[in-house]
CSV table of C-alpha atoms in Angstrom, one decimal:
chain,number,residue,atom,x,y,z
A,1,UNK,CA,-30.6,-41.0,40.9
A,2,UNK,CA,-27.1,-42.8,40.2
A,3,UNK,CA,-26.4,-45.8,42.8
A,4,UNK,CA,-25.1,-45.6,45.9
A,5,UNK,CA,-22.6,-48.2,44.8
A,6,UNK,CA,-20.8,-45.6,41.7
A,7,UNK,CA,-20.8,-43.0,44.2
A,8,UNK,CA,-19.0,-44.9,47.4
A,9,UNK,CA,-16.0,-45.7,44.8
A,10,UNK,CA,-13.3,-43.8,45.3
A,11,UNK,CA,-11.1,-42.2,42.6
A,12,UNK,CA,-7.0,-43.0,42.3
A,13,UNK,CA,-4.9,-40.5,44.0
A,14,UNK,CA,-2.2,-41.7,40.7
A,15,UNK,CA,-4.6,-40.8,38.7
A,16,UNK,CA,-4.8,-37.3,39.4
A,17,UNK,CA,-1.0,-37.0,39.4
A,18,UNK,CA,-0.8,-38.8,36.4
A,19,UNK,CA,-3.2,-36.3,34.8
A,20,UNK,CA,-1.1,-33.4,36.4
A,21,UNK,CA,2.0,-35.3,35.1
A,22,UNK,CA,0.4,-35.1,31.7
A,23,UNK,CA,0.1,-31.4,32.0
A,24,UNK,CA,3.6,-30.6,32.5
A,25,UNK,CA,4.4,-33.0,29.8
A,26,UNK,CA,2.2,-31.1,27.8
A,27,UNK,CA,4.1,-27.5,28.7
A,28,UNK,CA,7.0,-29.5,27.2
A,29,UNK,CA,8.7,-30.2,30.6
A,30,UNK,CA,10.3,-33.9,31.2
A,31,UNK,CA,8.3,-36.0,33.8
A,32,UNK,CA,9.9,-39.1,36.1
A,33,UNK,CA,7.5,-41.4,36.3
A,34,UNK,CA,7.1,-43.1,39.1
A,35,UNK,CA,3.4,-44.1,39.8
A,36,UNK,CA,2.3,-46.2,37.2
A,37,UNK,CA,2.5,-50.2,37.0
A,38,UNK,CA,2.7,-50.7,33.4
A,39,UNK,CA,6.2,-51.8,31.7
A,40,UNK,CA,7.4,-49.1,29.9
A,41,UNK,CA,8.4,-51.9,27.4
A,42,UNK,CA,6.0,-52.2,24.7
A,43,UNK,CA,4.6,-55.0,23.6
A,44,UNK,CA,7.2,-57.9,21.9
A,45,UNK,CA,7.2,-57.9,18.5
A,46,UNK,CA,6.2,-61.8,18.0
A,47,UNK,CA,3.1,-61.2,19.7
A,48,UNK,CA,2.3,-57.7,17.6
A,49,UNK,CA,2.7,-59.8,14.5
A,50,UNK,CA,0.7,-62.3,15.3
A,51,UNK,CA,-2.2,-59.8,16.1
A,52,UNK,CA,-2.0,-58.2,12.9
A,53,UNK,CA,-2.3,-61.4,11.3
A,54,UNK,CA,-5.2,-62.0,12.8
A,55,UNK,CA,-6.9,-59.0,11.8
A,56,UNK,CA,-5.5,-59.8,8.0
A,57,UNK,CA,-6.8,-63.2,8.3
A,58,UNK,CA,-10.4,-62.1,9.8
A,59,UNK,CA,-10.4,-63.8,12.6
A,60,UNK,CA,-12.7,-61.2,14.6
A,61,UNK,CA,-15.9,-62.8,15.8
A,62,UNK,CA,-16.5,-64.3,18.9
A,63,UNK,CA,-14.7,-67.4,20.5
A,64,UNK,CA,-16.5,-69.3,23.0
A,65,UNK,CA,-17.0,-67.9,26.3
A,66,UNK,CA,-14.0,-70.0,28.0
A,67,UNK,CA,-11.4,-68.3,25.2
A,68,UNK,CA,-9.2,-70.3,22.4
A,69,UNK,CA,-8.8,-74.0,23.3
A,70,UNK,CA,-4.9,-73.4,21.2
A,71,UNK,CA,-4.5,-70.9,23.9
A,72,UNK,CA,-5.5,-72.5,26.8
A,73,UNK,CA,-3.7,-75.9,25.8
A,74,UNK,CA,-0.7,-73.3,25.1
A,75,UNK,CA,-1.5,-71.9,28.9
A,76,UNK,CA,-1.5,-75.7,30.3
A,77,UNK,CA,1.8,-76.5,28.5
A,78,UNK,CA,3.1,-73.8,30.3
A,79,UNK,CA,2.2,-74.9,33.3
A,80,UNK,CA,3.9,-78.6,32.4
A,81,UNK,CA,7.2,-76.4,32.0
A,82,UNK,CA,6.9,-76.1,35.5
A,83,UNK,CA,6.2,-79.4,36.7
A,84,UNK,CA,2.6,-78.8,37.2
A,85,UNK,CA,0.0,-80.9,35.6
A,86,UNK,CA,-2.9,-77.9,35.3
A,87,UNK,CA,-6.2,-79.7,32.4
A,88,UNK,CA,-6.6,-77.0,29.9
A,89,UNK,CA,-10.4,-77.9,30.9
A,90,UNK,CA,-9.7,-75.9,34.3
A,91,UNK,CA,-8.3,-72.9,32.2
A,92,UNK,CA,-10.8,-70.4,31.2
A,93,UNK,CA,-9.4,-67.0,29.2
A,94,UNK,CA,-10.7,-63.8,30.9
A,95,UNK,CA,-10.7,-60.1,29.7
A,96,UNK,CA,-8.0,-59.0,31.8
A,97,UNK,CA,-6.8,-60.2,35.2
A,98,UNK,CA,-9.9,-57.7,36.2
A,99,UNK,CA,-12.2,-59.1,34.2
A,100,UNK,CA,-11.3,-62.4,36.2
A,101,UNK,CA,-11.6,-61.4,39.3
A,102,UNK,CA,-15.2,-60.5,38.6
A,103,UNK,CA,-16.1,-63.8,37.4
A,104,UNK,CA,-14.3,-64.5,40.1
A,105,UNK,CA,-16.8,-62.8,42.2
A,106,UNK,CA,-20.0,-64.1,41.0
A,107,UNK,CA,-18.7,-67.8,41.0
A,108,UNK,CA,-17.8,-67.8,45.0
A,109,UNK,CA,-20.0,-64.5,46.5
A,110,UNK,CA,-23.2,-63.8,47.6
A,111,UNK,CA,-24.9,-60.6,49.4
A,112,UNK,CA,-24.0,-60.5,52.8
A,113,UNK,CA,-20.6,-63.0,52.0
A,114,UNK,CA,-17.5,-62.1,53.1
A,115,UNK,CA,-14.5,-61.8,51.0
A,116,UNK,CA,-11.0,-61.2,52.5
A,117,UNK,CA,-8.4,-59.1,51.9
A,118,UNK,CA,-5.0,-57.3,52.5
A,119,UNK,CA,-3.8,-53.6,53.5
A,120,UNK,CA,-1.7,-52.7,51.5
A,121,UNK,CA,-3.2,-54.3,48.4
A,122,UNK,CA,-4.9,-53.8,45.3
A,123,UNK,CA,-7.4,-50.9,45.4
A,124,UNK,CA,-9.9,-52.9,43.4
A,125,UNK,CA,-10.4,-55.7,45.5
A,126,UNK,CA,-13.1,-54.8,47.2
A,127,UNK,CA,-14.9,-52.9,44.4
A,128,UNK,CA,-15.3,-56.4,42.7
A,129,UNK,CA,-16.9,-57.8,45.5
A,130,UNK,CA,-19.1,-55.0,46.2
A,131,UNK,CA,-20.3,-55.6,43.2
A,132,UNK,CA,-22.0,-58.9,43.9
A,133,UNK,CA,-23.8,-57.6,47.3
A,134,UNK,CA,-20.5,-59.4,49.0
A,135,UNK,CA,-18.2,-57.3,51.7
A,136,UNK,CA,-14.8,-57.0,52.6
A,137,UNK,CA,-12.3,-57.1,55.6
A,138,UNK,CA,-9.1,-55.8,55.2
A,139,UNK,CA,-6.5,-57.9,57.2
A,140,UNK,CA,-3.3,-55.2,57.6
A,141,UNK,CA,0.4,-55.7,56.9
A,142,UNK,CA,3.4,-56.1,58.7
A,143,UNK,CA,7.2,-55.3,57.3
A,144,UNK,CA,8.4,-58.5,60.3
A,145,UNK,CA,6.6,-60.6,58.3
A,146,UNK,CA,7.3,-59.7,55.3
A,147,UNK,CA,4.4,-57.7,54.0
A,148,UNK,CA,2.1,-60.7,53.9
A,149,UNK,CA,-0.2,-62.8,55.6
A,150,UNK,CA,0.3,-65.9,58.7
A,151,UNK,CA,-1.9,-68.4,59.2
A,152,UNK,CA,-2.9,-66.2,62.9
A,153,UNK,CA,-4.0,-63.5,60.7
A,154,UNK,CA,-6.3,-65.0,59.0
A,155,UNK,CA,-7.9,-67.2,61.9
A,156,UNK,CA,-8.5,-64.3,63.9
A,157,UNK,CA,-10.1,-62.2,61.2
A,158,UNK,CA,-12.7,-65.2,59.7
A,159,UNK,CA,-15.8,-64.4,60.6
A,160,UNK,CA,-19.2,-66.9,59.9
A,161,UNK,CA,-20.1,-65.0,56.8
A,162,UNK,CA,-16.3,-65.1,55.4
A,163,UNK,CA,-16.2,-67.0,52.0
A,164,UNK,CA,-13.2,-66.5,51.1
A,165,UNK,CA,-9.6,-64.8,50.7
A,166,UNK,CA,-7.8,-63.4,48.2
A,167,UNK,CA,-4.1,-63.4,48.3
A,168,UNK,CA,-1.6,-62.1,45.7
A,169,UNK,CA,2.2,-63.1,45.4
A,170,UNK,CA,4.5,-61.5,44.1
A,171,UNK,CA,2.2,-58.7,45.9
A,172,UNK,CA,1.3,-55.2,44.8
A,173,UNK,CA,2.6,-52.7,45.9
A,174,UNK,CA,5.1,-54.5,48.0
A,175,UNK,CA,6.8,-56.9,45.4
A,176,UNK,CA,6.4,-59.8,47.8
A,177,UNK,CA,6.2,-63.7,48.2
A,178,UNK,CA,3.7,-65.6,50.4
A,179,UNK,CA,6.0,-68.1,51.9
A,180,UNK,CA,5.4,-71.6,50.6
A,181,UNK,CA,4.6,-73.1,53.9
A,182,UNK,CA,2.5,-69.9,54.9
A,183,UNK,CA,0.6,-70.3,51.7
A,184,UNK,CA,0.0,-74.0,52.2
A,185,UNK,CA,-1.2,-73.5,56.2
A,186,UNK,CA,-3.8,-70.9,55.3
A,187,UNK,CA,-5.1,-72.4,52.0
A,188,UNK,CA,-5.7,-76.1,54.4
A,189,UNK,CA,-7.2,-74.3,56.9
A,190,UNK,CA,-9.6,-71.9,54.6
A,191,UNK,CA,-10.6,-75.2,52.7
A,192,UNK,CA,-11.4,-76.7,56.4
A,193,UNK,CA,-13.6,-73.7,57.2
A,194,UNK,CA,-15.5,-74.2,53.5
A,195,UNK,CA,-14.1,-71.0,52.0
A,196,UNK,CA,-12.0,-70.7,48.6
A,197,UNK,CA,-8.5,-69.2,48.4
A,198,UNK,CA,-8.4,-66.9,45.2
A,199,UNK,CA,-4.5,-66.3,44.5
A,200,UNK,CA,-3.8,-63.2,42.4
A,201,UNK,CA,-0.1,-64.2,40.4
A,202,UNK,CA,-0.2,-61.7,37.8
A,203,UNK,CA,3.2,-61.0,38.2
A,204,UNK,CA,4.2,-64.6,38.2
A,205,UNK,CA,7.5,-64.8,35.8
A,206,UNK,CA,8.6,-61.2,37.7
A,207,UNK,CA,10.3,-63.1,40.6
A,208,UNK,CA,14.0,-62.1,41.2
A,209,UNK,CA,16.3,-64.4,42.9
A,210,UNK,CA,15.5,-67.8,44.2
A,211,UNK,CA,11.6,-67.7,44.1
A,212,UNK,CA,9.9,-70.4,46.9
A,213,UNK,CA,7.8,-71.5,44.0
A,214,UNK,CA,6.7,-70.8,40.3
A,215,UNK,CA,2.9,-71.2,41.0
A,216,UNK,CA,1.2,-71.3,44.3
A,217,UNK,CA,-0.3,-74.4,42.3
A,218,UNK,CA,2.5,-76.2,43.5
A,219,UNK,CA,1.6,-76.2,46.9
A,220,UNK,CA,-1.8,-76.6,46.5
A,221,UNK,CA,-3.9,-77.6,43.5
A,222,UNK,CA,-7.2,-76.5,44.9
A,223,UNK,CA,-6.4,-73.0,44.6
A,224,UNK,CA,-8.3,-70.2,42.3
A,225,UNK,CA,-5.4,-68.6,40.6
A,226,UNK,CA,-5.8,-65.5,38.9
A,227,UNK,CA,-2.9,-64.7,35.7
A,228,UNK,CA,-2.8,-62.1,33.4
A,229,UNK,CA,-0.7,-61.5,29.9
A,230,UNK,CA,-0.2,-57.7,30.9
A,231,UNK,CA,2.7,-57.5,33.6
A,232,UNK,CA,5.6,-60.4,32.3
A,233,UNK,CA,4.1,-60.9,29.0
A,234,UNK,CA,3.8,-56.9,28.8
A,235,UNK,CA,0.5,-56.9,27.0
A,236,UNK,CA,-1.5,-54.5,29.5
A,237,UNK,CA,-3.6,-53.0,26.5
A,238,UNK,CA,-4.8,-55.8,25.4
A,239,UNK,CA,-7.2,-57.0,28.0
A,240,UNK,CA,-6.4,-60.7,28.4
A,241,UNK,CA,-6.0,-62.6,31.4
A,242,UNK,CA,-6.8,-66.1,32.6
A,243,UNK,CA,-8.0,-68.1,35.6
A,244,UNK,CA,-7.6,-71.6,37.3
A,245,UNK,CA,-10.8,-73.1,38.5
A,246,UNK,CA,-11.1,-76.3,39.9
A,247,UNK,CA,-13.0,-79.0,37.6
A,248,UNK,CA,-16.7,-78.6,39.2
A,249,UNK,CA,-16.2,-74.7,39.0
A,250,UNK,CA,-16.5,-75.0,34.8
A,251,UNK,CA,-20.2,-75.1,34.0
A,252,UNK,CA,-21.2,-71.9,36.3
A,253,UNK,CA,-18.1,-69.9,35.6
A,254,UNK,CA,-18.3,-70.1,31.8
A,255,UNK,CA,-22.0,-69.3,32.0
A,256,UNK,CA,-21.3,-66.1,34.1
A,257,UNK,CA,-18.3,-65.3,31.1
A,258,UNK,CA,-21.3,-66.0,28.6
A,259,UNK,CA,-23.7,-63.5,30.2
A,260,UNK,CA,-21.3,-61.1,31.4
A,261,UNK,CA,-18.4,-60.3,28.4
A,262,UNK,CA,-19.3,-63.5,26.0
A,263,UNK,CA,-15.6,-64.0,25.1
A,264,UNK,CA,-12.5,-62.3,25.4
A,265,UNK,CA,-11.3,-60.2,22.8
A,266,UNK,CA,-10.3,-62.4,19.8
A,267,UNK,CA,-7.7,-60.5,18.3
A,268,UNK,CA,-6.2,-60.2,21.8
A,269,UNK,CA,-5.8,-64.3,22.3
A,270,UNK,CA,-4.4,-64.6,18.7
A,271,UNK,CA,-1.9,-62.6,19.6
A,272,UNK,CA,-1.2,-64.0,23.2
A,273,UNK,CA,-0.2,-67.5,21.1
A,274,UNK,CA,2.5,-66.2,20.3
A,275,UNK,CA,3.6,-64.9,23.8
A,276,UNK,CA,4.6,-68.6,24.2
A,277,UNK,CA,7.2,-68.7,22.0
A,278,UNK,CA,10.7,-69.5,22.2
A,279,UNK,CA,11.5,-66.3,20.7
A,280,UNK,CA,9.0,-64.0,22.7
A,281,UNK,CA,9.7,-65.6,25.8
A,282,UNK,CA,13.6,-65.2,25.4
A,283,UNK,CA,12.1,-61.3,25.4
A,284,UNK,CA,10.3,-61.3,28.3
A,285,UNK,CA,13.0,-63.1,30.2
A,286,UNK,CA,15.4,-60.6,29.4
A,287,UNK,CA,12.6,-57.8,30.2
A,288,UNK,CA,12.3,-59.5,33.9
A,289,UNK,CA,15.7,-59.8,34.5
A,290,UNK,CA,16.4,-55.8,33.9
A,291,UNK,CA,13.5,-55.1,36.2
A,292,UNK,CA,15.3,-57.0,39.2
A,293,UNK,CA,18.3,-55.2,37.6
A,294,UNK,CA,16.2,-51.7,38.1
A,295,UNK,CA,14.7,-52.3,41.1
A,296,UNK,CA,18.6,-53.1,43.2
A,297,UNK,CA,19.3,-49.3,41.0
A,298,UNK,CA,16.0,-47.6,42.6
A,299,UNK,CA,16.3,-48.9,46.2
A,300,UNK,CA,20.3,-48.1,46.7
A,301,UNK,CA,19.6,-44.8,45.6
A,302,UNK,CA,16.6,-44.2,47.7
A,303,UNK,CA,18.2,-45.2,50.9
A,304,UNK,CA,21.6,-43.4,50.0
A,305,UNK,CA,18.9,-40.2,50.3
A,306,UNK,CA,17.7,-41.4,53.5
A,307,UNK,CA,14.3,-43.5,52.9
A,308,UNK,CA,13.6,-46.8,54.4
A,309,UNK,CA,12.5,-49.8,52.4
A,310,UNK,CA,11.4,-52.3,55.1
A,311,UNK,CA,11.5,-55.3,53.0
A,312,UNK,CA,13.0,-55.5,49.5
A,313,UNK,CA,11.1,-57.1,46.8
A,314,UNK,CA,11.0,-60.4,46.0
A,315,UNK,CA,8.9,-60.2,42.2
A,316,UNK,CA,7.0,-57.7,40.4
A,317,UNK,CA,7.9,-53.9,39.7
A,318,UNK,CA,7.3,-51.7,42.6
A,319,UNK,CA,9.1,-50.6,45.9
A,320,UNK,CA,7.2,-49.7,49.0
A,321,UNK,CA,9.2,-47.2,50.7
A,322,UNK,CA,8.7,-45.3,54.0
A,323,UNK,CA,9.1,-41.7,53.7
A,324,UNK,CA,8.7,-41.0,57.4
A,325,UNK,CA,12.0,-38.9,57.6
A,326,UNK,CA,10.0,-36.1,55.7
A,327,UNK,CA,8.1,-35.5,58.3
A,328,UNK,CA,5.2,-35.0,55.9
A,329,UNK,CA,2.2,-37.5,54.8
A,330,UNK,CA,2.7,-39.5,52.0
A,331,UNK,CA,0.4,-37.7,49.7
A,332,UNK,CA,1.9,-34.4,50.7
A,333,UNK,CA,5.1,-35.3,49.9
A,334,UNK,CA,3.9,-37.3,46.5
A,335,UNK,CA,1.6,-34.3,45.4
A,336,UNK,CA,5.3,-31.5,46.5
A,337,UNK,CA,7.0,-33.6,44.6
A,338,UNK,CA,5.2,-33.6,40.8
A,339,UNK,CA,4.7,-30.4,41.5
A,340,UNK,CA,7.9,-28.6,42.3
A,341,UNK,CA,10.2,-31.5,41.1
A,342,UNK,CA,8.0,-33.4,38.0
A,343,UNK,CA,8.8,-36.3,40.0
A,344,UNK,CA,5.3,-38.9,39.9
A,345,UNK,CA,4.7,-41.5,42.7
A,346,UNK,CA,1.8,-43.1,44.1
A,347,UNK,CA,0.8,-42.6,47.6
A,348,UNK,CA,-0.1,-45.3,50.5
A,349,UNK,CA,-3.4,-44.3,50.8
A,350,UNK,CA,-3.8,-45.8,47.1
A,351,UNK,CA,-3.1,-49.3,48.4
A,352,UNK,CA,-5.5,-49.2,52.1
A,353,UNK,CA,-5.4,-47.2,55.2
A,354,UNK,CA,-3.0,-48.7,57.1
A,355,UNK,CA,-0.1,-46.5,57.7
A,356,UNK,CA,-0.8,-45.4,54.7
A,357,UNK,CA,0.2,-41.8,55.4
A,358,UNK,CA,4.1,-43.3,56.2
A,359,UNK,CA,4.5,-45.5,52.6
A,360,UNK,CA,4.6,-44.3,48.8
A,361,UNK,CA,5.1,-46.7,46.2
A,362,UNK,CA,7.6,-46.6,43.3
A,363,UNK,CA,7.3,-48.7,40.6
A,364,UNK,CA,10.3,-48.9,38.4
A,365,UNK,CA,9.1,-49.0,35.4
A,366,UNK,CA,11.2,-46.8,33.6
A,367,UNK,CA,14.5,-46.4,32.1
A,368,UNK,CA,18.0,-46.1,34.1
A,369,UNK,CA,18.3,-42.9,33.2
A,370,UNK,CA,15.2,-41.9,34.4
A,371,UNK,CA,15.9,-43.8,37.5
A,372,UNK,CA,19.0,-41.6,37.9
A,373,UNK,CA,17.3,-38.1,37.1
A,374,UNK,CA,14.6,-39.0,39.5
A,375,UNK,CA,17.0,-39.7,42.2
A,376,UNK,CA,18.5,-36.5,41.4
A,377,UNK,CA,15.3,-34.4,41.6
A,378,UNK,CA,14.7,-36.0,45.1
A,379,UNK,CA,17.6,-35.2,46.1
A,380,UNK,CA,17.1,-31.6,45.6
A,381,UNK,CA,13.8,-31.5,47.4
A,382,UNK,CA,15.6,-33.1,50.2
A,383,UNK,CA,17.8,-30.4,50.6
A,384,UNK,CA,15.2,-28.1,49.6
A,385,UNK,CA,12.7,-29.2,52.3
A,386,UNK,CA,15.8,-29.2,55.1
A,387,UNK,CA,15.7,-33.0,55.5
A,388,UNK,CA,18.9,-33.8,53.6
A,389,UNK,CA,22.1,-31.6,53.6
């Protein structure tokens, strides 16, 4: 008999419609996509290089359980860039932002521990802490305050057990910020209480506009910040990530790494040096600042057809959109429209349960011209479906 843990897990509605996406692909018809939150940009070509040099050069055995020192002194000096002063002994490499977050886990949880976190948010979450014998509480979501968390929230949902929090900014799948002085109110007041503050800024560098800060770092150092080389650094194959641990924190979380994954892939962080440099980074920039470029494209078009984006985004790639004018639920309307109109996007219910049936996400990652046939596909089912003349 299989646990009772693999069969409470729930499968991605996205991935279902990305497997039915495939299918029409397959019959030679063109697909918008929509659902997925992967850059459609592949990998810079400074970074490629360097991996194949690796591989040329044999460097394919293990490194030690906290990744590359070059790396992590590479990750610190990034950090200098922006004013923060983060000890390359407090940066440990991970196997993906996911593989963090289960280190993660282990370091802070215990069975019957109480980890919280937001609806809408990452689906994951709370799989990671289930893992450890932990729980979770899903604190829910307001549009008036910006698709994020107060200080109120979170004091009225700590319970005895609670350990901890986990926060993510630029969010998915809303795009965004914790407020600086929101961030700084609830991370004081979690510390007071004896719990940790995990902050999830895996799409830091995807930040459009005047951004309240680069790093929740610089509001407070004590935080457990979770980073990643897939979403800016547009390496999601790769499986790299990293974390931010405070100085005592070291010793147990590298020997959880050591019994858990024993080091991150190798050719993976040989490549990652070279997402540092000035010539890959000039890529990325340029990368970010069509997404903010995208996402103004996506969201006029979708309210000139009538849907409602309660708050724009601030960072990432995605769009949270209310598609309550349809007068269907959001997985309805998401499963009509790759079926009927090969247009893919990921329903609410993806992200928590929280009004889930009103909000669909679109992530823009995809060409303009995809953008534009999309928009023109949905306007057809609009009219189609009697909501739009």
């Amino acid at each position: 008999m299989y646990s009772v843990r693999s069969s409470e897990i729930n499968p991605f509605t996205v991935m279902q419609l990305l497997q039915r996406a495939s299918e029409f692909e397959a019959e030679g018809k063109r697909v918008v996509h929509f659902e997925v939150g992967e850059p459609d940009f592949i990998t810079a070509e400074p970074i490629v290089k360097a991996g194949i040099a690796a591989l040329q050069k044999g460097k394919t055995k293990y490194t030690s359980a906290q990744g590359l020192l070059p790396l992590r002194e590479q990750i610190s000096k990034y950090y200098a860039k922006q004013g923060l002063d983060i000890a390359v002994s407090r940066i440990q490499i991970t196997s993906g932002a996911s593989g963090g977050l289960v280190l993660l886990a282990g370091l802070l949880l215990d069975p019957g521990d109480v980890m919280l976190i937001t609806d809408p948010g990452y689906p994951c979450n709370k799989v990671f802490a289930r893992l450890v014998g932990a729980a979770t509480k899903a604190l829910y979501l307001e549009a008036e305050h910006g698709f994020q968390l107060t200080l109120p929230d979170v004091q009225n949902a700590w319970e005895d057990n609670a350990k901890s929090i986990l926060l993510a900014s630029p969010s998915n799948p809303t795009g965004t910020m914790l407020p600086a002085n929101e961030l700084a109110r609830i991370s004081d007041w979690v510390k007071q209480q004896g719990g940790f503050v995990i902050l999830d800024e895996i799409y830091q560098g995807l930040v459009y506009g005047n951004s309240p800060y680069s790093s929740g770092l610089q509001v407070n150092d004590d935080l457990l910040v979770l980073n990643s080389f897939s979403k800016f650094f547009g390496m999601t194959g790769w499986r790299l990530g990293w974390v931010v641990i405070p100085e005592n924190a070291q010793e147990r979380f590298t020997k959880l790494a050591q019994n858990l994954v024993i080091s991150p892939s190798s050719i993976a962080q040989n490549a990652a040096l070279a997402a540092f440099s000035r010539e890959a980074m000039l890529i990325h920039e340029q990368r970010a600042t069509e997404f903010a470029q995208r996402a103004q494209r996506l969201a006029k078009g979708l309210i000139d057809l009538g849907f409602k984006i309660p708050v724009m985004p601030e960072g990432a790639f995605y769009l949270y959109v209310d598609v309550s004018h349809t007068a269907m639920p959001s997985e309805e309307f998401c499963w009509r429209l790759i079926e009927d109109y090969q247009v893919a996007v990921t329903p609410g219910k993806d992200f928590g349960a929280y009004r889930s049936d009103q909000f669909v996400r679109f992530a823009y990652t995809t060409s303009d011209d995809s953008i534009d046939l999309g928009l023109e596909r949905m306007a057809i089912a609009l009219r189609d479906w009697g909501v739009m003349r």
